XYZ file of C-alpha atoms in Angstrom:
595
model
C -34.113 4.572 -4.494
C -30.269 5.720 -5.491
C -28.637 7.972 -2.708
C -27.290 11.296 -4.319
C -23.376 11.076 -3.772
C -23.327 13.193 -0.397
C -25.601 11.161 1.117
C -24.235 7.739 -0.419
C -21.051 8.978 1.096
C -21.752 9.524 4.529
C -23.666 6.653 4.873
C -20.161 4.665 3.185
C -18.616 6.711 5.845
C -20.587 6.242 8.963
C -20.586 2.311 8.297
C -16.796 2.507 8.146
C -16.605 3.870 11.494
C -19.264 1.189 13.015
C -16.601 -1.218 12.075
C -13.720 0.827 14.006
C -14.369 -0.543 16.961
C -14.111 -4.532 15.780
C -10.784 -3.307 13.611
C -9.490 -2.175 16.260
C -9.826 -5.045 18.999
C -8.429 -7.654 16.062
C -5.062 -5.507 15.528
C -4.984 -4.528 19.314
C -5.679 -8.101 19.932
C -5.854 -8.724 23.796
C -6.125 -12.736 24.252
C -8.499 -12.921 26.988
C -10.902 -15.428 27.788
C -10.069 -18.609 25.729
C -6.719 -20.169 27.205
C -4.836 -21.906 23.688
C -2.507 -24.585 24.664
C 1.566 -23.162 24.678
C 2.781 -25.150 21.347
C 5.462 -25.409 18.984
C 4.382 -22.829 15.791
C 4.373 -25.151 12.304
C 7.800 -24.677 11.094
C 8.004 -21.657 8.932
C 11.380 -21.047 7.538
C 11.823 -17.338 6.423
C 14.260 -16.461 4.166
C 17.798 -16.030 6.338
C 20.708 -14.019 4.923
C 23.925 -15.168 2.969
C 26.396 -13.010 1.480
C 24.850 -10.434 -0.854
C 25.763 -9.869 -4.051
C 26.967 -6.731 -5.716
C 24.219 -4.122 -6.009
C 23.516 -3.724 -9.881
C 24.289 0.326 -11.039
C 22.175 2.730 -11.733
C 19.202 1.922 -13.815
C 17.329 3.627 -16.308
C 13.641 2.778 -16.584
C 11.615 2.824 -19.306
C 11.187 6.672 -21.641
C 10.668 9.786 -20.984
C 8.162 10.205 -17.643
C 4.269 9.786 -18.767
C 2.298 12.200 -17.560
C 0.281 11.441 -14.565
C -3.488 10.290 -14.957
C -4.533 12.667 -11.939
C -2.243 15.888 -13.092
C -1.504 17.631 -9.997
C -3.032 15.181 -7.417
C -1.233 14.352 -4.496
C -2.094 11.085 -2.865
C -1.347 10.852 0.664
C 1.248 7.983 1.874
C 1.725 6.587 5.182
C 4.603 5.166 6.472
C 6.447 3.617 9.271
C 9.112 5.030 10.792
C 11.824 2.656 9.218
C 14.681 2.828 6.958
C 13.208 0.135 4.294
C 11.433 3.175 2.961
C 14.142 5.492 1.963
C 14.047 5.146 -1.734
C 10.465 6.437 -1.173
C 11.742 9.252 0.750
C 14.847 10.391 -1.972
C 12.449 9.799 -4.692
C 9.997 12.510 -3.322
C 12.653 14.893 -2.117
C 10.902 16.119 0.951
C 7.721 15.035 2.976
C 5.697 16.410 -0.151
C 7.196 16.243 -3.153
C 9.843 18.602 -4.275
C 10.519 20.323 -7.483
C 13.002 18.712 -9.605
C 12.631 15.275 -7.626
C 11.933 11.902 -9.416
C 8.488 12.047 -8.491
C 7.697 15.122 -10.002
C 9.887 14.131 -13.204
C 7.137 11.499 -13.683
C 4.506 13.925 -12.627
C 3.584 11.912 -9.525
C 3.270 13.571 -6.257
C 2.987 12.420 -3.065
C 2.402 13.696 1.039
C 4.599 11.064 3.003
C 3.303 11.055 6.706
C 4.704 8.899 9.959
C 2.230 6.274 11.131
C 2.862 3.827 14.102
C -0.619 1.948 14.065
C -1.678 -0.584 11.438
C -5.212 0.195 12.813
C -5.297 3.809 11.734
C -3.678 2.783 8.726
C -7.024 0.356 8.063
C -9.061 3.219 8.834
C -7.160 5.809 6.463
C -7.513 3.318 3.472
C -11.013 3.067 4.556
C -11.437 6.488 4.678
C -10.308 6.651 0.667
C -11.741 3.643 -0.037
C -15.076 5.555 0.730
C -14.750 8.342 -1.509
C -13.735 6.265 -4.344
C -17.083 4.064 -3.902
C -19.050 7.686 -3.932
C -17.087 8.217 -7.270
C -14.934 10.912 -6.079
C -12.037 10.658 -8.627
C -9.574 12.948 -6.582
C -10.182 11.582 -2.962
C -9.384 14.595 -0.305
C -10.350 12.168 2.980
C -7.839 8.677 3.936
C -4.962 7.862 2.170
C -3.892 6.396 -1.067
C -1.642 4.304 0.126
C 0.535 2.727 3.348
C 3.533 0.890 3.630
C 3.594 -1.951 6.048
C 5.621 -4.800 6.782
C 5.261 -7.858 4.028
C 4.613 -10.336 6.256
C 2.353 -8.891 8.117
C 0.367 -8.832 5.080
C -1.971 -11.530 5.910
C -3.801 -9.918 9.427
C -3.513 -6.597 7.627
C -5.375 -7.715 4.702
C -8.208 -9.536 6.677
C -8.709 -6.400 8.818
C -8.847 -4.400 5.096
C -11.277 -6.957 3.836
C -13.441 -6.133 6.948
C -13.403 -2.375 6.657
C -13.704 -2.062 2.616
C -15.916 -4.835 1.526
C -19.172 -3.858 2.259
C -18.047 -1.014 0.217
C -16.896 -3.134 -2.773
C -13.209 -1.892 -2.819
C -10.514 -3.982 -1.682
C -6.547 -3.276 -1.167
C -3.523 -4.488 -3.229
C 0.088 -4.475 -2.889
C 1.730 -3.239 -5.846
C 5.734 -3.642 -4.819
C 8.339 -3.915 -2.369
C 10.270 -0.295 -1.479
C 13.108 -1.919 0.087
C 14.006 -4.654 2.864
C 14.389 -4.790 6.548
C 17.884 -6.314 6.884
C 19.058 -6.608 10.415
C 17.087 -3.383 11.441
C 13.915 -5.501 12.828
C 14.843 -8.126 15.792
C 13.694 -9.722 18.169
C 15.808 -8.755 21.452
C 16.354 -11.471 24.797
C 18.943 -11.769 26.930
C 22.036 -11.823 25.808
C 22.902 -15.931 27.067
C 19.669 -16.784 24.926
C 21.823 -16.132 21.581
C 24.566 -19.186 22.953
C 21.338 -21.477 24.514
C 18.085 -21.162 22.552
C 16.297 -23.007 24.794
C 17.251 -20.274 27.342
C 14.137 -18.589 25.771
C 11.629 -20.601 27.388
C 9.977 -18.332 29.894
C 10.732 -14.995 28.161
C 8.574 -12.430 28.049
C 8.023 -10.141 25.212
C 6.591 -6.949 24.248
C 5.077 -6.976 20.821
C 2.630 -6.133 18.900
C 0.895 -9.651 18.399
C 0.733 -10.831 14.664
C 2.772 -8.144 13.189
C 6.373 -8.558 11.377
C 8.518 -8.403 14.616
C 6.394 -10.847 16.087
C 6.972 -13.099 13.780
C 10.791 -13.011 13.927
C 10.428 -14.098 17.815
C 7.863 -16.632 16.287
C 9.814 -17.810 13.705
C 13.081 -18.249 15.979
C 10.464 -20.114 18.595
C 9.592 -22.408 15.443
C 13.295 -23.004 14.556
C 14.473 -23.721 17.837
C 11.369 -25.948 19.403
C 10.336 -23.833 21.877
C 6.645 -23.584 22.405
C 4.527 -20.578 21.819
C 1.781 -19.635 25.050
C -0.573 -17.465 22.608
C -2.198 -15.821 25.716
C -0.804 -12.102 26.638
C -2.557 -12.584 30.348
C -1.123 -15.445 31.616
C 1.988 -17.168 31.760
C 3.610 -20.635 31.159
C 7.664 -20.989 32.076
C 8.291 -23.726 29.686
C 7.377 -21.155 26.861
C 8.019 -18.568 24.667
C 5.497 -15.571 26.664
C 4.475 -11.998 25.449
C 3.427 -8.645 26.365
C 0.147 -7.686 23.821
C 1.030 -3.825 22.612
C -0.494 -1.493 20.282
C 2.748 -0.193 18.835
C 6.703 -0.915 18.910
C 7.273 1.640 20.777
C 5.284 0.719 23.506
C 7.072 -2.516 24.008
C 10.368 -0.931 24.009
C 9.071 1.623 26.956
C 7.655 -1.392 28.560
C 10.845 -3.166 28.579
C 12.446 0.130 29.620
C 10.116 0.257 32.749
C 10.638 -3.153 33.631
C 14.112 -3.114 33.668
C 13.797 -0.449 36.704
C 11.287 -2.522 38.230
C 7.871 -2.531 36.928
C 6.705 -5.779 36.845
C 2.835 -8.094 36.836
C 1.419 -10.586 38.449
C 0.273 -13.553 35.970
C -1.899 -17.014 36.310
C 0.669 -20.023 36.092
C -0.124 -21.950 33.000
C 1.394 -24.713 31.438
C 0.469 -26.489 28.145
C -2.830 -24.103 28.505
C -3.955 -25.682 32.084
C -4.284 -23.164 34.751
C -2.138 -24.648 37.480
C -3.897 -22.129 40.413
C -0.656 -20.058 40.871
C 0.597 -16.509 39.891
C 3.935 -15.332 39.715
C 5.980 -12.107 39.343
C 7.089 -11.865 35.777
C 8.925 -8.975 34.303
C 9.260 -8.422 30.630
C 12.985 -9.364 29.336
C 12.432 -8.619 25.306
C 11.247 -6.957 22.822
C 10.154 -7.221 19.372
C 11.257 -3.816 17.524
C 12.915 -2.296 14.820
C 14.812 1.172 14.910
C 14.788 3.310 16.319
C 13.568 0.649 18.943
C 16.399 -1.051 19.088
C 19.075 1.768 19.117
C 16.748 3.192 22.330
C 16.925 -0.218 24.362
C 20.710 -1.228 23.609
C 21.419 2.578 25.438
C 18.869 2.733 28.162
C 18.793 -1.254 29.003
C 20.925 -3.434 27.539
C 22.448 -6.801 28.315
C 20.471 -7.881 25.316
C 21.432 -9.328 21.818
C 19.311 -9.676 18.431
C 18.846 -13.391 18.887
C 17.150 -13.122 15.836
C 16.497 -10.667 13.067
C 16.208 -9.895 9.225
C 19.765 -10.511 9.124
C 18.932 -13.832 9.616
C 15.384 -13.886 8.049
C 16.655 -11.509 4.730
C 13.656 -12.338 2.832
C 11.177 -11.524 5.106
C 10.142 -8.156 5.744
C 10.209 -6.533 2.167
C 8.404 -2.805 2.864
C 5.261 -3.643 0.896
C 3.153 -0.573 -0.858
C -0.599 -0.747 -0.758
C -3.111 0.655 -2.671
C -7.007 1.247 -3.130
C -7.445 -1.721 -6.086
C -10.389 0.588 -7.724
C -8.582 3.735 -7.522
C -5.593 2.477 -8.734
C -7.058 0.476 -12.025
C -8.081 3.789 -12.748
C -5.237 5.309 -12.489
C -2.580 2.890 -13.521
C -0.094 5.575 -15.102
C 0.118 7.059 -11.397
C 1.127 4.080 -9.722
C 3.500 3.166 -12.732
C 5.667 5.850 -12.365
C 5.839 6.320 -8.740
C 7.090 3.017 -8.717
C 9.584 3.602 -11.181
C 10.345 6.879 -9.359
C 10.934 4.529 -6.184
C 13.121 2.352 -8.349
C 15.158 4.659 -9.813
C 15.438 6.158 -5.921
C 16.851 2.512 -4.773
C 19.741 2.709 -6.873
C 20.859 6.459 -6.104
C 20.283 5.628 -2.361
C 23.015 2.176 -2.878
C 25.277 3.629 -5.278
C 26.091 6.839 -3.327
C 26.337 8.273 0.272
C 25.376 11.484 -0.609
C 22.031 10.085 -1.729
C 21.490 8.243 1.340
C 22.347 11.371 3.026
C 19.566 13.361 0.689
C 17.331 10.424 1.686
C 18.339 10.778 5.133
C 16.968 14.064 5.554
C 13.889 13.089 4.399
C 13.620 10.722 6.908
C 14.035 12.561 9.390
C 11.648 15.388 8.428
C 8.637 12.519 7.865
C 9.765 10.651 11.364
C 9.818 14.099 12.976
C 12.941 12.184 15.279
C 16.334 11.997 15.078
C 19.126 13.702 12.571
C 19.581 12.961 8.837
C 23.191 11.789 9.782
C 21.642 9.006 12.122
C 19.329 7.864 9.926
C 22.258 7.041 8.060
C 24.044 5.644 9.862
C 21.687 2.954 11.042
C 20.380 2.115 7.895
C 23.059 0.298 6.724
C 23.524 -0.903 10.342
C 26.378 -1.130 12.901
C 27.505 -2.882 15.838
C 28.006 -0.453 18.901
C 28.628 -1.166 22.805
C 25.204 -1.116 24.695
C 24.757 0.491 27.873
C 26.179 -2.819 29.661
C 29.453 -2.909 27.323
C 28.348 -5.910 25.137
C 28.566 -5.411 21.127
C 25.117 -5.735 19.498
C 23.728 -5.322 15.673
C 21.886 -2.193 15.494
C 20.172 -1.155 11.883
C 20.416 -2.508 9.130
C 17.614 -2.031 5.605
C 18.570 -1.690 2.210
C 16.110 -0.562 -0.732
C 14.478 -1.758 -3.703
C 15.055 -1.325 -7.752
C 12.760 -3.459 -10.053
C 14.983 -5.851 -10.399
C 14.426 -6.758 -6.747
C 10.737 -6.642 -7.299
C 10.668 -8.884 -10.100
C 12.959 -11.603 -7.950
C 10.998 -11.318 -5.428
C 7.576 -11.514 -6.506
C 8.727 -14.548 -8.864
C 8.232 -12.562 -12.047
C 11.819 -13.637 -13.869
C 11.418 -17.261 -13.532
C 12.426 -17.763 -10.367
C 10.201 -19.092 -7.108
C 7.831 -16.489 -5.499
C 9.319 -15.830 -2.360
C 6.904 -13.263 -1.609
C 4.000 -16.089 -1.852
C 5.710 -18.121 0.192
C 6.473 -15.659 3.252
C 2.947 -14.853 2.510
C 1.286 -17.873 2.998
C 4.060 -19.242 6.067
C 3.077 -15.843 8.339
C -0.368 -15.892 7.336
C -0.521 -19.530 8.721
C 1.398 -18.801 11.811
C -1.589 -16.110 12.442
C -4.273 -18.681 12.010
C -2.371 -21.423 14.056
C -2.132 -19.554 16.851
C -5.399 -17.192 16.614
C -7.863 -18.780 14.880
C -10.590 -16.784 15.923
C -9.402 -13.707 15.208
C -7.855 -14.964 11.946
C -9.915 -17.939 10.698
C -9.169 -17.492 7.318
C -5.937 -16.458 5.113
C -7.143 -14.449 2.120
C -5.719 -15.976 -0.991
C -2.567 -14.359 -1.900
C -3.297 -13.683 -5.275
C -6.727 -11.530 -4.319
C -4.469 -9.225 -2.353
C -1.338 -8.871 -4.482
C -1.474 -7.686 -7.841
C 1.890 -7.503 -10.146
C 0.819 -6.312 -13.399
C 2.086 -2.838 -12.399
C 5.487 -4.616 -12.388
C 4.925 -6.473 -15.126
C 4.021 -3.331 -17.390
C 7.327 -1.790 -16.087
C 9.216 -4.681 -16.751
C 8.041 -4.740 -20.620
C 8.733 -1.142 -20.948
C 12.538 -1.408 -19.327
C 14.445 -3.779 -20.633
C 17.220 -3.338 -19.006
C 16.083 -3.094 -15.596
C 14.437 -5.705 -16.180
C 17.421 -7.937 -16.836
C 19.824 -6.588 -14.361
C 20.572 -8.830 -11.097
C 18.954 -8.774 -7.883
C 20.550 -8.505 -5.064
C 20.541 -12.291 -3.564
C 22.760 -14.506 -1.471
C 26.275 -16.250 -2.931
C 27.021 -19.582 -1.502
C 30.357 -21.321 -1.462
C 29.934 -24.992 -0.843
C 33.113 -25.146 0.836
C 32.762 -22.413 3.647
C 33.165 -23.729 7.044
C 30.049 -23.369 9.323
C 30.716 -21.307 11.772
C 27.530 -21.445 14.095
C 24.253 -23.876 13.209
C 21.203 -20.940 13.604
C 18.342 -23.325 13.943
C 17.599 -26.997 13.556
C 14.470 -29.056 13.244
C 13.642 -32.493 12.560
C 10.811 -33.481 9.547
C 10.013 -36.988 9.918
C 9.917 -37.946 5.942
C 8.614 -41.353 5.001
C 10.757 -43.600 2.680
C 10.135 -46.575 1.325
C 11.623 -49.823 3.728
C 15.088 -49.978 3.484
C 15.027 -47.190 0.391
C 15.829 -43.512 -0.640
C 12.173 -43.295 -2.584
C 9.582 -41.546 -1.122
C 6.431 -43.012 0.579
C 3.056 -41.104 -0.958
C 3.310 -40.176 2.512
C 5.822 -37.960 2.510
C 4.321 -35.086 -0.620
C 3.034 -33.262 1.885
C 5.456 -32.949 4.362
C 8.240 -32.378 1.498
C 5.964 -29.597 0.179
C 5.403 -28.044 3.644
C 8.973 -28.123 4.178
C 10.003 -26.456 0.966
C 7.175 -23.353 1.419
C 8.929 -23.002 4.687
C 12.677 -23.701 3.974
C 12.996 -22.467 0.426
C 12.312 -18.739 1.861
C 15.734 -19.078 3.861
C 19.008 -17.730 3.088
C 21.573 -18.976 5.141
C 22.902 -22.509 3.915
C 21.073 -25.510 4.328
C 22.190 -28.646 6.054
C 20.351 -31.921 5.477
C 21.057 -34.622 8.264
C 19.874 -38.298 7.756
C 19.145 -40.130 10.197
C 17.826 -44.588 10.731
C 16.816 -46.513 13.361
C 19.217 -49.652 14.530
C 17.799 -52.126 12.079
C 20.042 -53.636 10.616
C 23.703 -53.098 10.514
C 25.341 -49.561 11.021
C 27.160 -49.695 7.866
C 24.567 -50.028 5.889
C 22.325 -47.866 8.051
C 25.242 -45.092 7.191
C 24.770 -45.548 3.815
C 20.753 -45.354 3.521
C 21.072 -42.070 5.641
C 23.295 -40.384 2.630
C 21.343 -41.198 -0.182
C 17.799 -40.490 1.734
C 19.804 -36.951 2.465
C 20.594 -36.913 -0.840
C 17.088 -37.539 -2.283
C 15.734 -34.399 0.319
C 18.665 -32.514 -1.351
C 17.749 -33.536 -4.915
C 13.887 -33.276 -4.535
C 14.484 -29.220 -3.531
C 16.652 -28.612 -6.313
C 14.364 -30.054 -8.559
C 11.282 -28.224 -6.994
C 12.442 -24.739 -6.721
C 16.076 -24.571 -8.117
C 16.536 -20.865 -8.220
C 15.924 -21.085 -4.228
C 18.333 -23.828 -3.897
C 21.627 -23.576 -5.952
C 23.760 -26.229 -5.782
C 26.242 -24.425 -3.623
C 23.436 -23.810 -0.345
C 22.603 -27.520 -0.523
C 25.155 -29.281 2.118
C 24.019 -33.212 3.002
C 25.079 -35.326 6.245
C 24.902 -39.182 7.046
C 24.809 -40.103 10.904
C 22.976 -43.528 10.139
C 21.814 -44.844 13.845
C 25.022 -42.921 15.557
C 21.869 -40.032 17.029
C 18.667 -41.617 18.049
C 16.495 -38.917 19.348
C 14.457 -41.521 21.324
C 14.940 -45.332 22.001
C 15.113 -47.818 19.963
C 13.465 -50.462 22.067
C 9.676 -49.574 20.864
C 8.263 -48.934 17.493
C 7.411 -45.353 18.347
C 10.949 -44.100 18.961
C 12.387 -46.242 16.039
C 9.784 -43.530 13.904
C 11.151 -40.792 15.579
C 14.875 -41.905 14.794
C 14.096 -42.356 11.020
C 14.292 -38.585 10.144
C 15.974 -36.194 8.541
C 17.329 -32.579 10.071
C 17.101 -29.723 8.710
C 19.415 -27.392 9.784
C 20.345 -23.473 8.852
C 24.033 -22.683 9.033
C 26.056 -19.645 9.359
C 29.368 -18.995 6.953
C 30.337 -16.376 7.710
């Protein structure tokens, strides 16, 4: 027998909140019974930062504003405290949107509203999600949309999946708002940024699986230092965290260890209890600011060892929407994305726009003045509260130019695919249970909204993202990370063993996401003589080199491409036994620094 809509809908509703309690513990994530050996994360090469180019002017897109499909709706929008979203904010012109704005020139409106937790932000798009499965066109309960992280994409998506299938709606991202750019970090010691390895035995607040995380994860990666995946115990050969449920948390955390508040944690190592405990005191954190701005002045003594400086590619601020609701109401989205748009370029071409945006900000955050969020959104390097200069800030925003770079829609590689599927497998490595599964990326990103924009704006659609410049002759002035990929060739050869597909296309899904410059080492055993052994190491460098530039050219220019020989000059192992001869037959992959 059909259900009359009331009762439909509070049966949707009461089975959304059944699931709270299981969306909950897999964001909140507490690793507690099932020790996971401490291990090296699969190499996962987000994109790290060169020079940026010129910021294209002001844009114009598309005619006159369309009317929007839902008249004088406004969908509610939730969104982190964070910088990457000011384009959102100038576009709306206040925490609802103003008269006069660029929203309501495109008759869009919108209620922007602060959210820490990507759990209530599952629950909110649940909330909608249930309406819209009653067949409430104008949804008063949840909200429309959120703003998250992009990489954090894949657990936020499974945890979506959870809440909204049983109701058959799902949730899509539509665009990128902007880009973390320095802002999010992850924060050690301040000797760990001269000594990677001096990161081995850290321990972390963070909020496990989500975009700051990952930095700390990805630098782990980079550097070789292995991961312990369990927030209760502790391994001293390892990268170690602290399991919070927001940013915040960990910074307080860190803020209350530093005077002394400490825990007690079972010794592990490789996953084996060893019987002991020890004192262990959090020394990091994994934030973004105001995070960062609050540790360098109440803590510091720490440095952004890594960041989205580094990793420019990787955090894009990714809008999400109810799929259903949205189909239906495709002019909406349109033009508050080209509302958004048009925002990015106001924000970059003027500071009194980022000022307007600023204030904004600061009304949705409910923290802090307009003049500080501007300040720190373009970042700056100030004294911390032990005298040592550190990058604070940092995010920059988001025309459709951007968009259509980044989500491979001009050509070019799909660099949001690719930060997609690296982070979602970084998830899975190390929790498995609670992520057994990476949703396919293209059943939980949809770019046809871009697409229609793109065919309706010519000229945004041509003008040039902003991406990194090279110069192939710019001294390196610090090597950022370095790993080895052990690449079959052919005996004595520069051709590529069947063997070695897979680990070439593993390699470019995790390196081509990069932006610093790339340095490819090649390395032999000691057969034969040295000479030659010199010159087989340059042209199997040179083959790496070629086969990237030949695979996803518009992610490796000419110019980032640098190649080394060593021959047998570095054995990583001895040469004596047929197992360290392997190992010496490699080739390193190193990100550079030139500036």
């Amino acid at each position: 027998m059909a259900l009359k809509p009331l009762p439909r809908l509070l049966l949707i509703v009461t089975a959304v909140a059944g699931s709270w309690y299981g969306l909950n513990r897999y964001v909140q994530y507490m690793h507690a019974q099932n020790v996971t050996a401490s291990a090296v994360p699969a190499h996962v090469d987000v994109p790290v930062a060169g020079s940026a180019a010129p910021a294209a002017g002001p844009i114009a897109l598309g005619p006159a504003p369309m009317a929007a499909a839902t008249g004088d709706y406004t969908a509610r929008t939730l969104v982190l405290p964070w910088n990457a979203v000011a384009g959102l904010a100038y576009a709306n012109g206040d925490s609802t949107t103003s008269a006069g704005s660029l929203m309501a020139r495109r008759g869009v409106r919108l209620a922007l509203e602060r959210q820490d937790d990507y759990a209530q932000m599952v629950a909110e798009q649940a909330l909608f999600a249930a309406e819209v499965a009653a067949g409430v066109a104008r949804p008063a309960k949840g909200a429309a949309f959120v703003v998250i992280m992009g990489d954090a994409l894949p657990g936020y998506a499974a945890s979506a999946q959870a809440a909204l299938a049983k109701m058959g709606q799902q949730i899509e991202v539509v665009g990128a708002l902007g880009y973390s750019r320095g802002e999010d970090k992850c924060m050690l010691p301040a000797e760990v940024a001269a000594d990677p390895q001096k990161a081995r035995g850290s321990l972390i607040g963070a909020v496990l699986r989500d975009g700051d995380w990952n930095i700390c994860i990805k630098y782990a990666s980079d550097n070789k230092i292995p991961v312990n995946p369990d927030p209760k115990t502790y391994d001293p050969d390892a990268m170690n965290f602290v399991s919070v449920g927001a940013f915040t948390e960990a910074d307080e955390k860190l803020i209350a260890a530093s005077k002394g508040a400490c825990e007690t944690r079972p010794v592990v190592r490789n996953g084996r209890a060893t019987g002991a405990t020890q004192k262990v005191c959090q020394n990091g954190t994994a934030t973004w600011t105001p995070g960062d701005v609050k540790v360098a002045r109440e803590v510091g003594g720490l440095a952004a060892v890594a960041s989205t400086k580094e990793y420019m590619w990787q955090m894009p601020a990714a809008i999400i929407g109810n799929k259903q609701w949205m189909a239906q109401n495709a002019p909406f989205v349109r033009n508050m994305l080209a509302a958004a748009f048009d925002a990015s370029d106001a924000v970059k071409a003027s500071d009194a726009n980022l000022l307007a945006a600023s204030k904004v900000m600061a009304r949705v955050m409910r923290e802090q003045t307009p003049e500080w969020w501007a300040k720190y959104h373009r970042g700056v390097v100030e004294k911390d509260a032990k005298g040592l200069d550190i990058r604070l800030g940092g995010s920059t925003t988001n025309n459709l130019a951007d968009n259509l770079y980044l989500f491979g829609l001009n050509g070019n590689d799909s660099l949001y695919k690719r930060v997609y599927t690296v982070y979602g497998g970084i998830a899975h490595d190390l929790y498995p249970e609670e992520m057994p599964a990476v949703l396919p990326y293209e059943s939980v990103v949809n770019t046809s909204y871009l697409q229609s924009l793109a065919a309706s704006a010519t000229a945004a659609a041509a003008a040039k993202p902003a991406t990194p410049v090279f110069e192939a002759n710019a001294p390196a002035t610090s090597t950022f990370a370095k790993r080895s990929w052990a690449i079959e060739f052919d005996t004595g050869k520069a051709s590529f063993r069947p063997e070695a597909i897979p680990v070439l296309e593993q390699m470019i899904d995790q390196v081509a996401v990069s932006g610093l410059a790339v340095q490819i080492a090649g390395h032999t055993d000691n057969v034969g003589d040295s000479a030659s052994n010199l010159v087989l190491s340059k042209r199997r460098a040179d083959a790496v080199s070629s086969w990237l530039q030949a695979n996803a050219p518009s992610s490796f220019p000419k110019d980032r491409v640098r190649t080394r020989a060593y021959g047998d000059q570095q054995p990583v192992a001895a040469n004596a036994t047929a197992e360290g001869r392997a190992k010496n037959r490699r080739v390193d992959i190193a990100l550079i620094r030139t500036e």
